[in-house]
mmCIF file of C-alpha atoms in Angstrom:
data_model
loop_
_atom_site.group_PDB
_atom_site.id
_atom_site.type_symbol
_atom_site.label_atom_id
_atom_site.label_comp_id
_atom_site.label_asym_id
_atom_site.label_seq_id
_atom_site.Cartn_x
_atom_site.Cartn_y
_atom_site.Cartn_z
ATOM 1 C CA MET S 1 0.000 0.000 0.000
ATOM 2 C CA GLY S 2 2.952 2.346 0.451
ATOM 3 C CA ILE S 3 1.955 3.964 3.741
ATOM 4 C CA THR S 4 2.819 3.164 7.351
ATOM 5 C CA PHE S 5 1.589 4.978 10.447
ATOM 6 C CA ARG S 6 3.516 4.757 13.709
ATOM 7 C CA LEU S 7 2.172 6.232 16.912
ATOM 8 C CA SER S 8 4.031 6.936 20.132
ATOM 9 C CA LYS S 9 3.278 9.115 23.140
ATOM 10 C CA LYS S 10 5.199 12.059 21.709
ATOM 11 C CA MET S 11 5.030 11.708 17.958
ATOM 12 C CA VAL S 12 3.174 10.375 14.975
ATOM 13 C CA SER S 13 5.384 9.068 12.240
ATOM 14 C CA LEU S 14 4.245 8.637 8.659
ATOM 15 C CA GLU S 15 6.272 6.652 6.148
ATOM 16 C CA VAL S 16 5.340 6.837 2.484
ATOM 17 C CA SER S 17 6.705 5.087 -0.567
ATOM 18 C CA PRO S 18 9.257 6.880 -2.729
ATOM 19 C CA ASP S 19 6.518 7.168 -5.360
ATOM 20 C CA PHE S 20 4.877 9.731 -3.091
ATOM 21 C CA GLY S 21 7.476 12.154 -4.453
ATOM 22 C CA TRP S 22 5.417 12.178 -7.668
ATOM 23 C CA VAL S 23 2.373 13.165 -5.647
ATOM 24 C CA ILE S 24 4.280 16.156 -4.282
ATOM 25 C CA VAL S 25 5.390 17.062 -7.813
ATOM 26 C CA GLY S 26 1.811 16.701 -9.071
ATOM 27 C CA ALA S 27 0.232 18.802 -6.320
ATOM 28 C CA SER S 28 2.921 21.463 -6.672
ATOM 29 C CA SER S 29 2.484 21.526 -10.454
ATOM 30 C CA ILE S 30 -1.255 22.091 -10.067
ATOM 31 C CA ALA S 31 -0.591 25.034 -7.736
ATOM 32 C CA LEU S 32 1.982 26.514 -10.141
ATOM 33 C CA HIS S 33 -0.333 26.059 -13.124
ATOM 34 C CA CYS S 34 -3.154 27.802 -11.254
ATOM 35 C CA PHE S 35 -0.840 30.733 -10.518
ATOM 36 C CA ILE S 36 0.286 30.940 -14.164
ATOM 37 C CA GLN S 37 -3.326 30.924 -15.353
ATOM 38 C CA GLY S 38 -3.769 34.346 -13.730
ATOM 39 C CA ALA S 39 -1.246 35.939 -16.125
ATOM 40 C CA PRO S 40 -3.650 36.494 -19.042
ATOM 41 C CA ILE S 41 -5.881 38.572 -16.772
ATOM 42 C CA GLY S 42 -2.949 40.825 -15.906
ATOM 43 C CA GLY S 43 -2.366 41.423 -19.615
ATOM 44 C CA LEU S 44 -6.005 42.294 -20.157
ATOM 45 C CA ARG S 45 -5.963 44.650 -17.180
ATOM 46 C CA LYS S 46 -3.022 46.539 -18.682
ATOM 47 C CA LYS S 47 -4.730 46.677 -22.061
ATOM 48 C CA PHE S 48 -8.272 47.627 -20.977
ATOM 49 C CA PHE S 49 -7.730 49.580 -17.751
ATOM 50 C CA ASP S 50 -4.882 51.804 -18.907
ATOM 51 C CA GLU S 51 -4.058 55.243 -17.508
ATOM 52 C CA LYS S 52 -6.268 57.042 -20.026
ATOM 53 C CA PHE S 53 -9.266 54.828 -19.181
ATOM 54 C CA LEU S 54 -8.771 55.222 -15.415
ATOM 55 C CA SER S 55 -8.314 59.019 -15.688
ATOM 56 C CA LYS S 56 -12.132 59.320 -15.754
ATOM 57 C CA TRP S 57 -12.133 58.540 -12.026
ATOM 58 C CA ALA S 58 -8.873 60.217 -11.002
ATOM 59 C CA ASP S 59 -10.415 63.267 -9.295
ATOM 60 C CA GLN S 60 -13.092 61.284 -7.514
ATOM 61 C CA HIS S 61 -10.613 58.625 -6.364
ATOM 62 C CA LYS S 62 -8.174 61.269 -5.113
ATOM 63 C CA LYS S 63 -10.993 62.988 -3.205
ATOM 64 C CA TYR S 64 -11.934 59.819 -1.303
ATOM 65 C CA PHE S 65 -8.631 57.973 -1.044
ATOM 66 C CA GLY S 66 -5.897 60.551 -1.607
ATOM 67 C CA THR S 67 -4.372 58.665 -4.541
ATOM 68 C CA ALA S 68 -4.933 57.944 -8.207
ATOM 69 C CA PRO S 69 -6.901 54.814 -9.150
ATOM 70 C CA ALA S 70 -4.835 51.627 -8.910
ATOM 71 C CA LYS S 71 -3.109 50.532 -12.104
ATOM 72 C CA GLY S 72 -4.923 47.701 -13.803
ATOM 73 C CA GLY S 73 -8.338 48.745 -12.550
ATOM 74 C CA TYR S 74 -8.137 47.034 -9.191
ATOM 75 C CA PRO S 75 -10.243 46.150 -7.239
ATOM 76 C CA ASP S 76 -12.620 45.601 -10.180
ATOM 77 C CA MET S 77 -12.948 41.870 -10.840
ATOM 78 C CA GLY S 78 -15.114 42.130 -13.940
ATOM 79 C CA ASN S 79 -18.381 43.239 -12.439
ATOM 80 C CA GLY S 80 -17.492 46.594 -10.899
ATOM 81 C CA LEU S 81 -17.638 50.257 -11.823
ATOM 82 C CA TYR S 82 -14.694 50.168 -14.216
ATOM 83 C CA SER S 83 -15.823 47.035 -16.062
ATOM 84 C CA GLN S 84 -19.281 48.498 -16.578
ATOM 85 C CA GLN S 85 -17.655 51.247 -18.643
ATOM 86 C CA LEU S 86 -15.835 48.879 -21.009
ATOM 87 C CA PRO S 87 -17.126 48.374 -24.549
ATOM 88 C CA TYR S 88 -19.165 45.159 -24.717
ATOM 89 C CA ASP S 89 -16.518 43.096 -26.530
ATOM 90 C CA GLN S 90 -13.826 44.024 -23.979
ATOM 91 C CA TRP S 91 -16.217 43.353 -21.103
ATOM 92 C CA VAL S 92 -16.920 39.829 -22.430
ATOM 93 C CA ILE S 93 -13.224 39.090 -23.069
ATOM 94 C CA PHE S 94 -12.219 40.309 -19.597
ATOM 95 C CA ASN S 95 -15.005 38.453 -17.813
ATOM 96 C CA ASN S 96 -14.363 35.197 -19.684
ATOM 97 C CA ALA S 97 -10.714 35.328 -18.627
ATOM 98 C CA GLN S 98 -11.659 36.199 -15.043
ATOM 99 C CA ARG S 99 -14.231 33.419 -14.894
ATOM 100 C CA ALA S 100 -11.821 30.804 -16.270
ATOM 101 C CA HIS S 101 -9.273 31.653 -13.585
ATOM 102 C CA HIS S 102 -11.802 31.921 -10.776
ATOM 103 C CA ASN S 103 -13.216 28.537 -11.677
ATOM 104 C CA TYR S 104 -9.704 27.136 -11.214
ATOM 105 C CA LEU S 105 -9.380 28.898 -7.863
ATOM 106 C CA GLU S 106 -12.731 27.489 -6.748
ATOM 107 C CA GLY S 107 -11.596 23.890 -7.261
ATOM 108 C CA VAL S 108 -7.848 23.865 -6.710
ATOM 109 C CA THR S 109 -7.958 23.375 -2.937
ATOM 110 C CA PHE S 110 -10.224 20.344 -3.281
ATOM 111 C CA MET S 111 -8.062 18.830 -5.980
ATOM 112 C CA ILE S 112 -4.763 19.308 -4.160
ATOM 113 C CA THR S 113 -6.286 17.870 -0.986
ATOM 114 C CA TRP S 114 -7.554 14.804 -2.853
ATOM 115 C CA VAL S 115 -4.232 14.398 -4.691
ATOM 116 C CA ILE S 116 -2.356 14.300 -1.389
ATOM 117 C CA LEU S 117 -4.845 12.084 0.445
ATOM 118 C CA GLY S 118 -5.416 9.718 -2.470
ATOM 119 C CA GLY S 119 -1.686 9.794 -3.162
ATOM 120 C CA LEU S 120 -0.910 8.375 0.264
ATOM 121 C CA PHE S 121 -2.423 5.101 -0.913
ATOM 122 C CA CYS S 122 -2.224 5.286 -4.713
ATOM 123 C CA PRO S 123 0.684 7.609 -5.506
ATOM 124 C CA ARG S 124 1.071 6.786 -9.192
ATOM 125 C CA LEU S 125 -2.659 7.158 -9.800
ATOM 126 C CA ALA S 126 -2.626 10.514 -7.991
ATOM 127 C CA ALA S 127 0.350 11.714 -10.014
ATOM 128 C CA GLY S 128 -1.394 10.712 -13.239
ATOM 129 C CA ALA S 129 -4.581 12.436 -12.094
ATOM 130 C CA SER S 130 -2.551 15.586 -11.433
ATOM 131 C CA ALA S 131 -1.229 15.590 -14.984
ATOM 132 C CA LEU S 132 -4.705 14.957 -16.410
ATOM 133 C CA TYR S 133 -6.110 17.764 -14.268
ATOM 134 C CA ILE S 134 -3.522 20.241 -15.576
ATOM 135 C CA VAL S 135 -4.286 19.255 -19.176
ATOM 136 C CA GLY S 136 -8.009 19.625 -18.477
ATOM 137 C CA ARG S 137 -7.532 22.980 -16.798
ATOM 138 C CA GLN S 138 -5.450 24.265 -19.691
ATOM 139 C CA LEU S 139 -8.086 23.178 -22.216
ATOM 140 C CA PHE S 140 -10.842 24.632 -20.023
ATOM 141 C CA ALA S 141 -9.146 28.016 -19.603
ATOM 142 C CA THR S 142 -8.021 28.379 -23.214
ATOM 143 C CA ALA S 143 -11.454 27.473 -24.558
ATOM 144 C CA TYR S 144 -13.268 29.716 -22.072
ATOM 145 C CA ARG S 145 -11.011 32.699 -22.803
ATOM 146 C CA THR S 146 -11.183 32.352 -26.582
ATOM 147 C CA LYS S 147 -14.661 30.977 -27.283
ATOM 148 C CA GLY S 148 -16.738 31.600 -24.148
ATOM 149 C CA PRO S 149 -18.408 29.429 -21.530
ATOM 150 C CA SER S 150 -19.968 26.856 -23.859
ATOM 151 C CA ALA S 151 -16.492 25.805 -25.082
ATOM 152 C CA ARG S 152 -15.207 24.818 -21.639
ATOM 153 C CA LEU S 153 -16.947 21.429 -21.483
ATOM 154 C CA ALA S 154 -14.181 19.139 -22.809
ATOM 155 C CA GLY S 155 -11.626 20.557 -20.385
ATOM 156 C CA GLY S 156 -14.160 20.447 -17.571
ATOM 157 C CA LEU S 157 -14.868 16.779 -18.245
ATOM 158 C CA LEU S 158 -11.157 15.915 -18.045
ATOM 159 C CA CYS S 159 -10.923 17.817 -14.770
ATOM 160 C CA HIS S 160 -13.860 15.906 -13.286
ATOM 161 C CA VAL S 161 -12.381 12.560 -14.335
ATOM 162 C CA ALA S 162 -9.096 13.548 -12.669
ATOM 163 C CA GLU S 163 -10.959 14.632 -9.519
ATOM 164 C CA LEU S 164 -12.724 11.277 -9.290
ATOM 165 C CA MET S 165 -9.403 9.476 -9.823
ATOM 166 C CA VAL S 166 -8.157 10.851 -6.506
ATOM 167 C CA PHE S 167 -11.381 11.444 -4.572
ATOM 168 C CA LEU S 168 -12.583 7.843 -4.786
ATOM 169 C CA PRO S 169 -9.321 6.226 -3.557
ATOM 170 C CA ALA S 170 -9.063 8.821 -0.778
ATOM 171 C CA MET S 171 -12.590 8.012 0.425
ATOM 172 C CA TYR S 172 -12.156 4.265 0.022
ATOM 173 C CA HIS S 173 -8.904 4.107 1.964
ATOM 174 C CA GLY S 174 -10.185 6.550 4.573
ATOM 175 C CA LEU S 175 -13.222 4.341 5.182
ATOM 176 C CA LYS S 176 -10.989 1.272 5.185
ATOM 177 C CA LEU S 177 -8.753 2.824 7.859
ATOM 178 C CA THR S 178 -11.780 3.495 10.061
ATOM 179 C CA GLY S 179 -12.870 -0.140 9.818
ATOM 180 C CA PHE S 180 -16.201 0.929 8.310
ATOM 181 C CA LEU S 181 -15.827 -1.179 5.175
ATOM 182 C CA ASP S 182 -14.933 -4.339 7.121
ATOM 183 C CA LYS S 183 -17.671 -3.815 9.684
ATOM 184 C CA TYR S 184 -20.532 -2.865 7.391
ATOM 185 C CA LEU S 185 -19.589 -4.252 4.000
ATOM 186 C CA GLY S 186 -17.370 -7.170 4.974
ATOM 187 C CA LYS S 187 -14.529 -5.978 2.730
#
């Protein structure tokens, strides 16, 4: 199984197989990929919320906050005052990019948790699921940014398959450790 727990009065020791290194690489790669996926939004912020665009609010912002509006249109996340003033095509482009990244942010903590927990028992499967998840996320984000929400389905499906690949072993082995499966299912 690749995992050993040792308990003593002062310490819990956890031994994992060397293959668990791939789980660490996989989880870390997901986190890095999520971070990198934010870059296109920064480019759009520079392009759409430039100094000339933000100058419309310079006096008002200075009156209330003592400074010029923040570069890049912060804190607008696609549904605020600045975004409402964008031409429709720019508003859609910006919001599609924001939504693609936020969708990643909404699921990344679950996925990394399941990769680590499932990887304790099935490290190679978890590492493979990590790679599949990154491919799915890349397809999802690229399609969403370039073609809109209806194009995200193929990438989303790959992501869900990868999630199940680590969620199910994590749950199974967790229930097995509790004795639930032996007691109630005789397995």
